[in-house]
Amino acid sequence: MATNFIFQNTTKIYFGDNQLESLPQEVKKHGTNILITYGGGSIKKSGLLDKVKSLLENAGISVFEFGGIEPNPRHTSVNAGAKICKENKIDAVLAIGGGSVIDCTKAIAAATFYEGDAWDLVIHKAQITKALPIFTILTLSATGSEMDCGAVISNLDTNDKLGLVDPHLQPTASFLNPEITYTVSKFQTAAGSADIIAHVLDCYYFSRGHKLEMVDQVMEVVLKTVVKYAPVAIKDPTNYEARANLMWAASWALNDFLTVGIPQAPTCHCIEHELSAYYDITHGLGLAILMPCWLEYVLDDSTAADIKKFGVNVFGVDPKFSDMEGAKEALNRFRNFLYNELGLDSSLTALKIDKTNFEIMAKKACFGEVLHGYRDLTPKDVENIFEMCL
Ligand code: NZQ
Ligand code: ZN
């Protein structure tokens, strides 16, 4: 039986084209001064920024801008964005981008009501007491940040990349137009797809808690959706059906719906955040390299049936295999999907990452002692997994 749980997701989703027309009325419920945030310029190139600005300005909303947010967003950007909000009496924030822009913007929304360094909020030295209303226009299907209350922020001074989860960070409304993702590169489409898979596998599918059968099957449907449509979107970037399926899969892979009392223990995410923190790599790529090695590392008689089930239900592995053979075949198919079909790199060596920092990274991933999860891992285990990824 599943343990007790509370489910509440308050983000209003506008899905599809022509939905942006409703943005001004949503914003005006909260005020008339808005800060638009964005990343390295993809939305300038596509014309989306100008379109959104004129839509808001024509409705009498004053627009302020904060661009240049980095992939793996830095706490220094959070501080800079919060300063603009404080100085201009901003009423709401609008993130236009992928997970990095949305996460940074969520932290900006909270840091606006804090006088110290925003990093204090990330490390829980100070508590979030309030946040500005958060709106998002999603441009990349991956993280689920558009519909969850998490944000992941990096501190380059300390080589830390940490997640911040707080109900105040739940977006008020998010606009999801699959057409906006037509310009996402093949690489980012592949990495984003690996991230969606990781959210389901890493956070819920391989977990120790009891699950509801219905939710277990939804997880497999989300996984199969990505397996089917990611290669289509990579070959044919303007395929609406593929982009729409990836976008909705991303939002539902990590929005609390799959939680249902499962103790969240995202092993690969904790390990990957160390890779991003030390080497500033793309989150989804790090996960794609880690996931098969992690499963291979924990594969034994006690895990074989679960891994085989993933292979049978998601990749069509023959159920007649023994548990161990089926699990091995599942890993072969998973690797083939990630590295051949999605075209992602399969090793850390390909990213020019060597053993140098593995020991310290492994310790940090385990928060010093044990990384609890599907199988508990010690720092030595994590170091071994890193080495398998070379
Ligand atoms: O910065 P711009 O110029 O916009 O370019 C971005 C960036 O270079 C580009 N891009 C985004 N939309 C585009 C586009 N290029 C062309 N056309 C478009 N429509 O893609 C690049 C990567 O963007 P980024 O936002 O970094 O990617 P993603 O959405 O994968 O976000 C990754 C971040 O989210 C965190 C990750 O750790 C990482 O920092 N995560 C957030 C989570 C959450 N809030 O719940 C959970 C995740 O597990 C994850 O940890
Ligand atoms: Zn992720």
Tab-separated table of C-alpha atoms and ligand atoms in Angstrom:
chain	number	residue	atom	x	y	z
A	1	MET	CA	0.000	0.000	0.000
A	2	ALA	CA	1.223	3.481	-0.804
A	3	THR	CA	1.996	5.746	2.112
A	4	ASN	CA	-0.133	8.813	2.715
A	5	PHE	CA	0.464	11.846	0.545
A	6	ILE	CA	-0.814	15.312	-0.204
A	7	PHE	CA	-1.095	16.403	-3.803
A	8	GLN	CA	-1.544	20.036	-4.726
A	9	ASN	CA	-0.154	21.637	-7.840
A	10	THR	CA	-1.377	25.183	-8.257
A	11	THR	CA	0.372	26.192	-11.478
A	12	LYS	CA	-2.069	27.199	-14.192
A	13	ILE	CA	-0.948	25.830	-17.531
A	14	TYR	CA	-1.684	27.463	-20.860
A	15	PHE	CA	-0.703	24.845	-23.443
A	16	GLY	CA	-0.471	25.400	-27.201
A	17	ASP	CA	-0.186	28.364	-29.553
A	18	ASN	CA	-2.008	31.696	-29.248
A	19	GLN	CA	-2.137	31.250	-25.488
A	20	LEU	CA	0.195	34.170	-24.817
A	21	GLU	CA	-2.762	36.481	-25.442
A	22	SER	CA	-3.796	35.647	-21.864
A	23	LEU	CA	-0.440	36.632	-20.350
A	24	PRO	CA	-1.233	40.337	-19.718
A	25	GLN	CA	-4.479	39.582	-17.890
A	26	GLU	CA	-2.701	37.018	-15.684
A	27	VAL	CA	0.103	39.450	-14.857
A	28	LYS	CA	-2.239	42.348	-14.164
A	29	LYS	CA	-3.862	40.397	-11.337
A	30	HIS	CA	-0.608	41.060	-9.460
A	31	GLY	CA	0.483	44.519	-10.624
A	32	THR	CA	1.884	46.459	-13.539
A	33	ASN	CA	5.667	46.244	-13.078
A	34	ILE	CA	7.197	43.070	-14.420
A	35	LEU	CA	10.757	41.791	-14.700
A	36	ILE	CA	11.384	39.612	-17.752
A	37	THR	CA	14.351	37.282	-17.321
A	38	TYR	CA	16.148	35.313	-20.008
A	39	GLY	CA	19.355	33.499	-20.855
A	40	GLY	CA	22.064	33.891	-23.456
A	41	GLY	CA	19.932	35.318	-26.211
A	42	SER	CA	18.002	32.526	-27.950
A	43	ILE	CA	14.752	34.426	-27.344
A	44	LYS	CA	16.183	37.596	-28.866
A	45	LYS	CA	17.198	35.669	-31.966
A	46	SER	CA	13.799	34.017	-32.313
A	47	GLY	CA	11.931	37.313	-31.848
A	48	LEU	CA	10.062	35.976	-28.803
A	49	LEU	CA	11.378	38.644	-26.438
A	50	ASP	CA	10.135	41.506	-28.627
A	51	LYS	CA	6.789	39.815	-29.087
A	52	VAL	CA	6.236	39.344	-25.351
A	53	LYS	CA	7.433	42.855	-24.511
A	54	SER	CA	5.033	44.522	-26.923
A	55	LEU	CA	2.178	42.303	-25.759
A	56	LEU	CA	2.749	43.414	-22.160
A	57	GLU	CA	3.519	47.053	-22.914
A	58	ASN	CA	0.412	47.385	-25.091
A	59	ALA	CA	-1.572	46.244	-22.076
A	60	GLY	CA	-0.087	49.026	-19.917
A	61	ILE	CA	2.493	46.891	-18.132
A	62	SER	CA	5.971	48.337	-17.485
A	63	VAL	CA	8.648	45.887	-18.517
A	64	PHE	CA	12.112	45.595	-16.957
A	65	GLU	CA	14.688	43.149	-18.307
A	66	PHE	CA	17.388	40.916	-16.894
A	67	GLY	CA	19.219	38.790	-19.462
A	68	GLY	CA	22.380	36.706	-19.559
A	69	ILE	CA	21.347	34.025	-17.071
A	70	GLU	CA	23.790	31.136	-17.452
A	71	PRO	CA	23.002	27.445	-17.933
A	72	ASN	CA	23.603	26.082	-14.404
A	73	PRO	CA	22.541	29.495	-13.025
A	74	ARG	CA	24.817	31.215	-10.526
A	75	HIS	CA	23.839	32.704	-7.184
A	76	THR	CA	25.460	35.948	-8.325
A	77	SER	CA	22.798	36.214	-11.047
A	78	VAL	CA	20.128	35.682	-8.426
A	79	ASN	CA	21.540	38.573	-6.399
A	80	ALA	CA	21.722	40.810	-9.479
A	81	GLY	CA	18.126	40.034	-10.479
A	82	ALA	CA	16.818	40.571	-6.941
A	83	LYS	CA	18.531	43.968	-6.859
A	84	ILE	CA	16.571	45.052	-9.948
A	85	CYS	CA	13.330	43.859	-8.341
A	86	LYS	CA	14.004	45.760	-5.125
A	87	GLU	CA	15.052	48.966	-6.877
A	88	ASN	CA	12.088	49.042	-9.259
A	89	LYS	CA	9.264	47.797	-7.067
A	90	ILE	CA	8.683	44.845	-9.338
A	91	ASP	CA	5.298	43.148	-8.859
A	92	ALA	CA	5.957	39.868	-10.698
A	93	VAL	CA	8.685	38.027	-12.593
A	94	LEU	CA	8.429	36.362	-15.986
A	95	ALA	CA	11.056	33.773	-16.917
A	96	ILE	CA	11.391	33.087	-20.627
A	97	GLY	CA	13.690	30.113	-21.053
A	98	GLY	CA	14.617	26.618	-20.002
A	99	GLY	CA	15.192	25.290	-16.506
A	100	SER	CA	18.192	27.512	-15.833
A	101	VAL	CA	16.333	30.756	-16.479
A	102	ILE	CA	13.244	29.554	-14.626
A	103	ASP	CA	15.254	28.347	-11.608
A	104	CYS	CA	17.243	31.559	-11.366
A	105	THR	CA	14.022	33.555	-11.643
A	106	LYS	CA	12.358	31.574	-8.872
A	107	ALA	CA	15.312	32.316	-6.626
A	108	ILE	CA	15.185	35.987	-7.647
A	109	ALA	CA	11.484	36.057	-6.711
A	110	ALA	CA	12.352	34.832	-3.208
A	111	ALA	CA	15.597	36.796	-2.775
A	112	THR	CA	13.689	40.019	-3.439
A	113	PHE	CA	12.347	39.682	0.100
A	114	TYR	CA	15.706	38.882	1.671
A	115	GLU	CA	18.375	41.425	2.514
A	116	GLY	CA	21.442	39.171	2.500
A	117	ASP	CA	23.193	37.010	-0.102
A	118	ALA	CA	20.687	34.795	-1.964
A	119	TRP	CA	23.011	31.832	-1.351
A	120	ASP	CA	21.860	31.912	2.296
A	121	LEU	CA	18.414	30.822	1.072
A	122	VAL	CA	19.886	27.961	-0.946
A	123	ILE	CA	21.856	26.581	1.985
A	124	HIS	CA	18.971	27.220	4.395
A	125	LYS	CA	20.964	29.680	6.465
A	126	ALA	CA	17.853	31.819	6.010
A	127	GLN	CA	14.299	30.749	5.239
A	128	ILE	CA	12.194	31.884	2.308
A	129	THR	CA	9.334	33.934	3.730
A	130	LYS	CA	7.758	35.274	0.579
A	131	ALA	CA	8.289	35.416	-3.181
A	132	LEU	CA	7.044	37.515	-6.052
A	133	PRO	CA	4.466	35.815	-8.306
A	134	ILE	CA	6.354	33.747	-10.882
A	135	PHE	CA	5.304	33.371	-14.526
A	136	THR	CA	7.131	31.272	-17.077
A	137	ILE	CA	7.242	30.858	-20.839
A	138	LEU	CA	8.984	27.540	-21.334
A	139	THR	CA	11.423	27.293	-24.242
A	140	LEU	CA	13.016	23.854	-23.626
A	141	SER	CA	11.370	20.605	-22.547
A	142	ALA	CA	13.422	19.068	-19.757
A	143	THR	CA	13.372	20.015	-16.107
A	144	GLY	CA	9.734	20.379	-15.077
A	145	SER	CA	10.654	23.655	-13.384
A	146	GLU	CA	7.675	25.272	-15.134
A	147	MET	CA	5.327	23.255	-12.939
A	148	ASP	CA	7.278	22.469	-9.778
A	149	CYS	CA	8.509	24.397	-6.758
A	150	GLY	CA	12.194	23.557	-7.094
A	151	ALA	CA	15.184	25.577	-8.240
A	152	VAL	CA	18.796	24.495	-8.642
A	153	ILE	CA	21.464	27.148	-8.113
A	154	SER	CA	25.247	26.987	-8.490
A	155	ASN	CA	27.944	28.723	-6.487
A	156	LEU	CA	31.222	28.838	-8.396
A	157	ASP	CA	33.154	30.059	-5.346
A	158	THR	CA	32.463	26.834	-3.447
A	159	ASN	CA	31.878	24.393	-6.356
A	160	ASP	CA	28.376	23.739	-5.086
A	161	LYS	CA	25.201	23.132	-7.020
A	162	LEU	CA	22.212	22.710	-4.743
A	163	GLY	CA	18.482	22.301	-5.032
A	164	LEU	CA	16.060	24.570	-3.253
A	165	VAL	CA	12.498	23.347	-2.803
A	166	ASP	CA	9.881	25.652	-1.350
A	167	PRO	CA	6.153	26.124	-1.984
A	168	HIS	CA	6.727	29.869	-2.549
A	169	LEU	CA	8.626	28.938	-5.734
A	170	GLN	CA	5.643	27.315	-7.455
A	171	PRO	CA	4.934	29.233	-10.675
A	172	THR	CA	1.572	31.003	-10.760
A	173	ALA	CA	1.084	30.327	-14.476
A	174	SER	CA	3.223	28.772	-17.194
A	175	PHE	CA	2.821	29.103	-20.935
A	176	LEU	CA	3.783	25.990	-22.876
A	177	ASN	CA	3.858	26.390	-26.636
A	178	PRO	CA	5.624	23.439	-28.273
A	179	GLU	CA	6.401	25.582	-31.340
A	180	ILE	CA	8.770	27.688	-29.220
A	181	THR	CA	10.941	24.596	-28.816
A	182	TYR	CA	11.419	24.147	-32.582
A	183	THR	CA	14.701	26.072	-32.339
A	184	VAL	CA	16.181	23.918	-29.553
A	185	SER	CA	19.358	22.260	-30.865
A	186	LYS	CA	19.632	18.513	-31.393
A	187	PHE	CA	22.018	18.323	-28.457
A	188	GLN	CA	19.759	20.205	-26.023
A	189	THR	CA	16.743	18.209	-27.229
A	190	ALA	CA	18.642	15.000	-26.487
A	191	ALA	CA	19.944	16.217	-23.123
A	192	GLY	CA	16.499	17.492	-22.105
A	193	SER	CA	14.970	14.142	-23.036
A	194	ALA	CA	17.538	12.296	-20.921
A	195	ASP	CA	16.633	14.604	-18.038
A	196	ILE	CA	12.921	13.773	-18.354
A	197	ILE	CA	13.781	10.076	-18.279
A	198	ALA	CA	16.000	10.618	-15.258
A	199	HIS	CA	13.229	12.366	-13.343
A	200	VAL	CA	11.005	9.336	-13.691
A	201	LEU	CA	13.682	6.642	-13.255
A	202	ASP	CA	15.856	8.289	-10.690
A	203	CYS	CA	13.216	9.941	-8.524
A	204	TYR	CA	10.369	7.448	-8.608
A	205	TYR	CA	10.599	4.317	-10.748
A	206	PHE	CA	13.621	2.878	-9.005
A	207	SER	CA	12.732	3.655	-5.428
A	208	ARG	CA	12.259	1.756	-2.223
A	209	GLY	CA	8.842	3.073	-1.343
A	210	HIS	CA	5.548	1.450	-2.101
A	211	LYS	CA	3.934	2.665	-5.294
A	212	LEU	CA	0.438	2.767	-6.642
A	213	GLU	CA	0.140	0.470	-9.661
A	214	MET	CA	-1.662	3.212	-11.562
A	215	VAL	CA	1.205	5.647	-11.040
A	216	ASP	CA	3.760	2.967	-11.890
A	217	GLN	CA	2.088	2.569	-15.258
A	218	VAL	CA	1.957	6.331	-15.826
A	219	MET	CA	5.714	6.425	-15.253
A	220	GLU	CA	6.200	3.844	-17.992
A	221	VAL	CA	3.950	5.827	-20.316
A	222	VAL	CA	6.002	8.983	-19.694
A	223	LEU	CA	9.208	7.020	-20.362
A	224	LYS	CA	7.800	5.443	-23.541
A	225	THR	CA	6.644	8.857	-24.754
A	226	VAL	CA	10.184	10.172	-24.536
A	227	VAL	CA	11.641	7.028	-26.127
A	228	LYS	CA	9.212	7.424	-29.028
A	229	TYR	CA	9.297	11.172	-29.611
A	230	ALA	CA	12.809	12.362	-28.715
A	231	PRO	CA	14.356	10.746	-31.826
A	232	VAL	CA	11.548	12.233	-33.932
A	233	ALA	CA	12.183	15.747	-32.595
A	234	ILE	CA	15.916	15.327	-33.190
A	235	LYS	CA	15.409	14.313	-36.836
A	236	ASP	CA	12.523	16.689	-37.482
A	237	PRO	CA	12.792	19.678	-35.101
A	238	THR	CA	9.533	21.290	-36.264
A	239	ASN	CA	7.412	18.180	-35.726
A	240	TYR	CA	4.614	19.566	-33.528
A	241	GLU	CA	3.434	16.207	-32.252
A	242	ALA	CA	6.910	15.248	-31.079
A	243	ARG	CA	7.617	18.624	-29.450
A	244	ALA	CA	4.193	18.687	-27.769
A	245	ASN	CA	4.581	15.198	-26.343
A	246	LEU	CA	8.049	15.954	-24.999
A	247	MET	CA	6.846	19.200	-23.452
A	248	TRP	CA	3.910	17.669	-21.604
A	249	ALA	CA	5.974	14.638	-20.579
A	250	ALA	CA	8.599	16.953	-19.072
A	251	SER	CA	6.038	18.834	-17.009
A	252	TRP	CA	4.476	15.658	-15.628
A	253	ALA	CA	7.725	13.820	-14.939
A	254	LEU	CA	8.499	16.171	-12.056
A	255	ASN	CA	5.498	18.053	-10.732
A	256	ASP	CA	4.669	15.981	-7.621
A	257	PHE	CA	2.072	13.864	-9.409
A	258	LEU	CA	4.354	10.812	-9.388
A	259	THR	CA	5.367	11.307	-5.764
A	260	VAL	CA	2.436	9.527	-4.053
A	261	GLY	CA	4.321	8.911	-0.859
A	262	ILE	CA	7.471	7.572	-2.502
A	263	PRO	CA	10.474	8.778	-0.506
A	264	GLN	CA	12.314	10.842	-3.104
A	265	ALA	CA	15.882	9.685	-3.423
A	266	PRO	CA	17.241	10.981	-6.697
A	267	THR	CA	20.576	9.163	-6.698
A	268	CYS	CA	21.773	10.141	-10.171
A	269	HIS	CA	20.652	13.739	-9.699
A	270	CYS	CA	22.713	14.083	-6.522
A	271	ILE	CA	25.728	12.591	-8.304
A	272	GLU	CA	25.187	14.655	-11.473
A	273	HIS	CA	24.960	17.934	-9.598
A	274	GLU	CA	28.577	17.361	-8.538
A	275	LEU	CA	29.609	16.961	-12.187
A	276	SER	CA	27.835	20.202	-13.137
A	277	ALA	CA	29.230	21.963	-10.081
A	278	TYR	CA	32.833	21.024	-10.843
A	279	TYR	CA	32.806	20.957	-14.641
A	280	ASP	CA	29.786	23.111	-15.633
A	281	ILE	CA	28.452	20.395	-17.935
A	282	THR	CA	24.902	20.123	-19.284
A	283	HIS	CA	22.695	18.490	-16.644
A	284	GLY	CA	20.913	16.046	-18.985
A	285	LEU	CA	24.181	14.908	-20.546
A	286	GLY	CA	25.672	14.133	-17.136
A	287	LEU	CA	22.584	12.105	-16.274
A	288	ALA	CA	22.734	10.214	-19.577
A	289	ILE	CA	26.282	9.120	-18.803
A	290	LEU	CA	25.516	8.226	-15.190
A	291	MET	CA	22.173	6.398	-15.355
A	292	PRO	CA	23.223	3.158	-17.109
A	293	CYS	CA	26.419	2.886	-15.027
A	294	TRP	CA	24.454	3.408	-11.818
A	295	LEU	CA	21.949	0.695	-12.756
A	296	GLU	CA	24.764	-1.632	-13.769
A	297	TYR	CA	26.510	-0.944	-10.453
A	298	VAL	CA	23.445	-1.833	-8.380
A	299	LEU	CA	22.473	-4.803	-10.569
A	300	ASP	CA	22.357	-8.005	-8.510
A	301	ASP	CA	19.812	-10.710	-7.714
A	302	SER	CA	17.797	-8.276	-5.627
A	303	THR	CA	17.468	-5.622	-8.348
A	304	ALA	CA	17.443	-7.684	-11.556
A	305	ALA	CA	13.653	-8.111	-11.697
A	306	ASP	CA	13.033	-4.344	-11.425
A	307	ILE	CA	15.598	-3.505	-14.105
A	308	LYS	CA	14.233	-6.230	-16.375
A	309	LYS	CA	10.700	-4.814	-15.884
A	310	PHE	CA	11.951	-1.403	-17.060
A	311	GLY	CA	13.434	-3.113	-20.127
A	312	VAL	CA	10.328	-5.144	-20.909
A	313	ASN	CA	7.789	-2.352	-20.438
A	314	VAL	CA	9.767	0.552	-21.893
A	315	PHE	CA	12.141	-0.967	-24.457
A	316	GLY	CA	10.286	-4.117	-25.478
A	317	VAL	CA	12.801	-6.587	-24.009
A	318	ASP	CA	11.564	-10.175	-24.317
A	319	PRO	CA	9.841	-11.110	-21.014
A	320	LYS	CA	11.028	-14.702	-21.443
A	321	PHE	CA	14.569	-13.715	-20.456
A	322	SER	CA	15.660	-14.591	-16.925
A	323	ASP	CA	15.664	-11.595	-14.571
A	324	MET	CA	19.433	-11.179	-14.848
A	325	GLU	CA	19.572	-11.614	-18.641
A	326	GLY	CA	16.542	-9.328	-19.054
A	327	ALA	CA	18.160	-6.673	-16.867
A	328	LYS	CA	21.378	-6.823	-18.905
A	329	GLU	CA	19.394	-6.540	-22.124
A	330	ALA	CA	17.487	-3.567	-20.652
A	331	LEU	CA	20.800	-1.814	-20.030
A	332	ASN	CA	21.977	-2.568	-23.601
A	333	ARG	CA	18.796	-1.070	-25.047
A	334	PHE	CA	18.933	1.927	-22.695
A	335	ARG	CA	22.516	2.659	-23.742
A	336	ASN	CA	21.656	2.236	-27.402
A	337	PHE	CA	18.817	4.730	-27.006
A	338	LEU	CA	20.893	7.363	-25.186
A	339	TYR	CA	24.089	7.124	-27.191
A	340	ASN	CA	23.019	5.961	-30.657
A	341	GLU	CA	19.474	7.250	-31.056
A	342	LEU	CA	19.896	10.496	-29.105
A	343	GLY	CA	23.569	10.838	-30.045
A	344	LEU	CA	24.764	11.818	-26.570
A	345	ASP	CA	28.318	11.199	-25.365
A	346	SER	CA	28.625	7.982	-23.405
A	347	SER	CA	31.599	8.712	-21.146
A	348	LEU	CA	33.106	11.356	-18.908
A	349	THR	CA	36.364	10.939	-20.792
A	350	ALA	CA	34.624	12.303	-23.888
A	351	LEU	CA	33.925	15.443	-21.815
A	352	LYS	CA	37.614	15.595	-20.786
A	353	ILE	CA	36.753	14.777	-17.181
A	354	ASP	CA	39.249	12.604	-15.297
A	355	LYS	CA	39.545	11.182	-11.787
A	356	THR	CA	41.037	14.302	-10.205
A	357	ASN	CA	37.979	15.415	-8.199
A	358	PHE	CA	36.088	12.123	-7.893
A	359	GLU	CA	36.842	11.580	-4.205
A	360	ILE	CA	35.639	14.978	-3.033
A	361	MET	CA	32.694	14.974	-5.458
A	362	ALA	CA	31.605	11.547	-4.212
A	363	LYS	CA	31.724	12.722	-0.600
A	364	LYS	CA	29.686	15.800	-1.425
A	365	ALA	CA	27.127	13.759	-3.390
A	366	CYS	CA	26.613	11.591	-0.282
A	367	PHE	CA	26.388	14.646	1.963
A	368	GLY	CA	29.393	13.182	3.763
A	369	GLU	CA	28.032	9.741	4.658
A	370	VAL	CA	25.441	7.774	2.721
A	371	LEU	CA	23.414	8.622	-0.352
A	372	HIS	CA	20.065	7.038	0.430
A	373	GLY	CA	18.126	5.724	-2.530
A	374	TYR	CA	17.016	2.657	-4.442
A	375	ARG	CA	20.234	1.188	-3.119
A	376	ASP	CA	22.125	3.174	-0.491
A	377	LEU	CA	25.549	4.268	-1.711
A	378	THR	CA	28.676	5.190	0.227
A	379	PRO	CA	31.173	7.743	-1.088
A	380	LYS	CA	33.315	4.801	-2.238
A	381	ASP	CA	30.373	3.424	-4.250
A	382	VAL	CA	29.827	6.800	-5.894
A	383	GLU	CA	33.523	7.028	-6.704
A	384	ASN	CA	33.295	3.579	-8.318
A	385	ILE	CA	30.323	4.738	-10.395
A	386	PHE	CA	32.249	7.815	-11.536
A	387	GLU	CA	35.103	5.514	-12.579
A	388	MET	CA	32.722	3.279	-14.525
A	389	CYS	CA	31.688	6.407	-16.443
A	390	LEU	CA	35.215	7.204	-17.637
B	1	NZQ	O1	20.300	30.795	-22.711
B	1	NZQ	P1	19.652	30.685	-24.023
B	1	NZQ	O2	20.230	31.561	-25.057
B	1	NZQ	O3	18.148	30.784	-23.954
B	1	NZQ	O4	20.003	29.196	-24.593
B	1	NZQ	C1	19.646	28.024	-23.876
B	1	NZQ	C2	20.829	27.342	-23.200
B	1	NZQ	O5	22.018	27.622	-23.860
B	1	NZQ	C3	19.199	27.006	-24.890
B	1	NZQ	N1	17.779	27.138	-25.230
B	1	NZQ	C4	16.719	27.113	-24.390
B	1	NZQ	N2	15.575	27.252	-25.084
B	1	NZQ	C5	15.920	27.379	-26.394
B	1	NZQ	C6	17.329	27.304	-26.485
B	1	NZQ	N3	17.985	27.411	-27.663
B	1	NZQ	C7	17.233	27.577	-28.775
B	1	NZQ	N4	15.886	27.630	-28.754
B	1	NZQ	C8	15.185	27.539	-27.589
B	1	NZQ	N5	13.841	27.565	-27.611
B	1	NZQ	O6	19.426	25.752	-24.254
B	1	NZQ	C9	20.556	25.867	-23.392
B	1	NZQ	C10	20.280	25.135	-22.093
B	1	NZQ	O7	19.262	25.781	-21.365
B	1	NZQ	P2	18.982	25.397	-19.837
B	1	NZQ	O8	17.880	26.256	-19.345
B	1	NZQ	O9	20.250	25.391	-19.091
B	1	NZQ	O10	18.490	23.869	-19.970
B	1	NZQ	P3	17.515	23.028	-19.091
B	1	NZQ	O11	16.113	23.392	-19.322
B	1	NZQ	O12	17.897	21.637	-19.317
B	1	NZQ	O13	17.847	23.457	-17.570
B	1	NZQ	C11	18.937	22.900	-16.871
B	1	NZQ	C12	19.008	23.451	-15.460
B	1	NZQ	O14	17.845	23.071	-14.685
B	1	NZQ	C13	18.257	22.383	-13.492
B	1	NZQ	C14	19.561	21.741	-13.923
B	1	NZQ	O15	20.337	21.317	-12.841
B	1	NZQ	C15	20.213	22.860	-14.720
B	1	NZQ	O16	20.800	23.808	-13.877
B	1	NZQ	N6	17.202	21.487	-13.012
B	1	NZQ	C16	16.104	22.032	-12.477
B	1	NZQ	C17	15.097	21.281	-11.904
B	1	NZQ	C18	13.909	21.883	-11.288
B	1	NZQ	N7	13.819	23.188	-11.173
B	1	NZQ	O17	13.007	21.192	-10.851
B	1	NZQ	C19	15.181	19.814	-11.855
B	1	NZQ	C20	16.190	19.258	-12.794
B	1	NZQ	O18	16.521	17.961	-12.383
B	1	NZQ	C21	17.431	20.058	-12.950
B	1	NZQ	O19	18.344	19.796	-11.900
B	2	ZN	ZN	16.993	16.681	-13.815
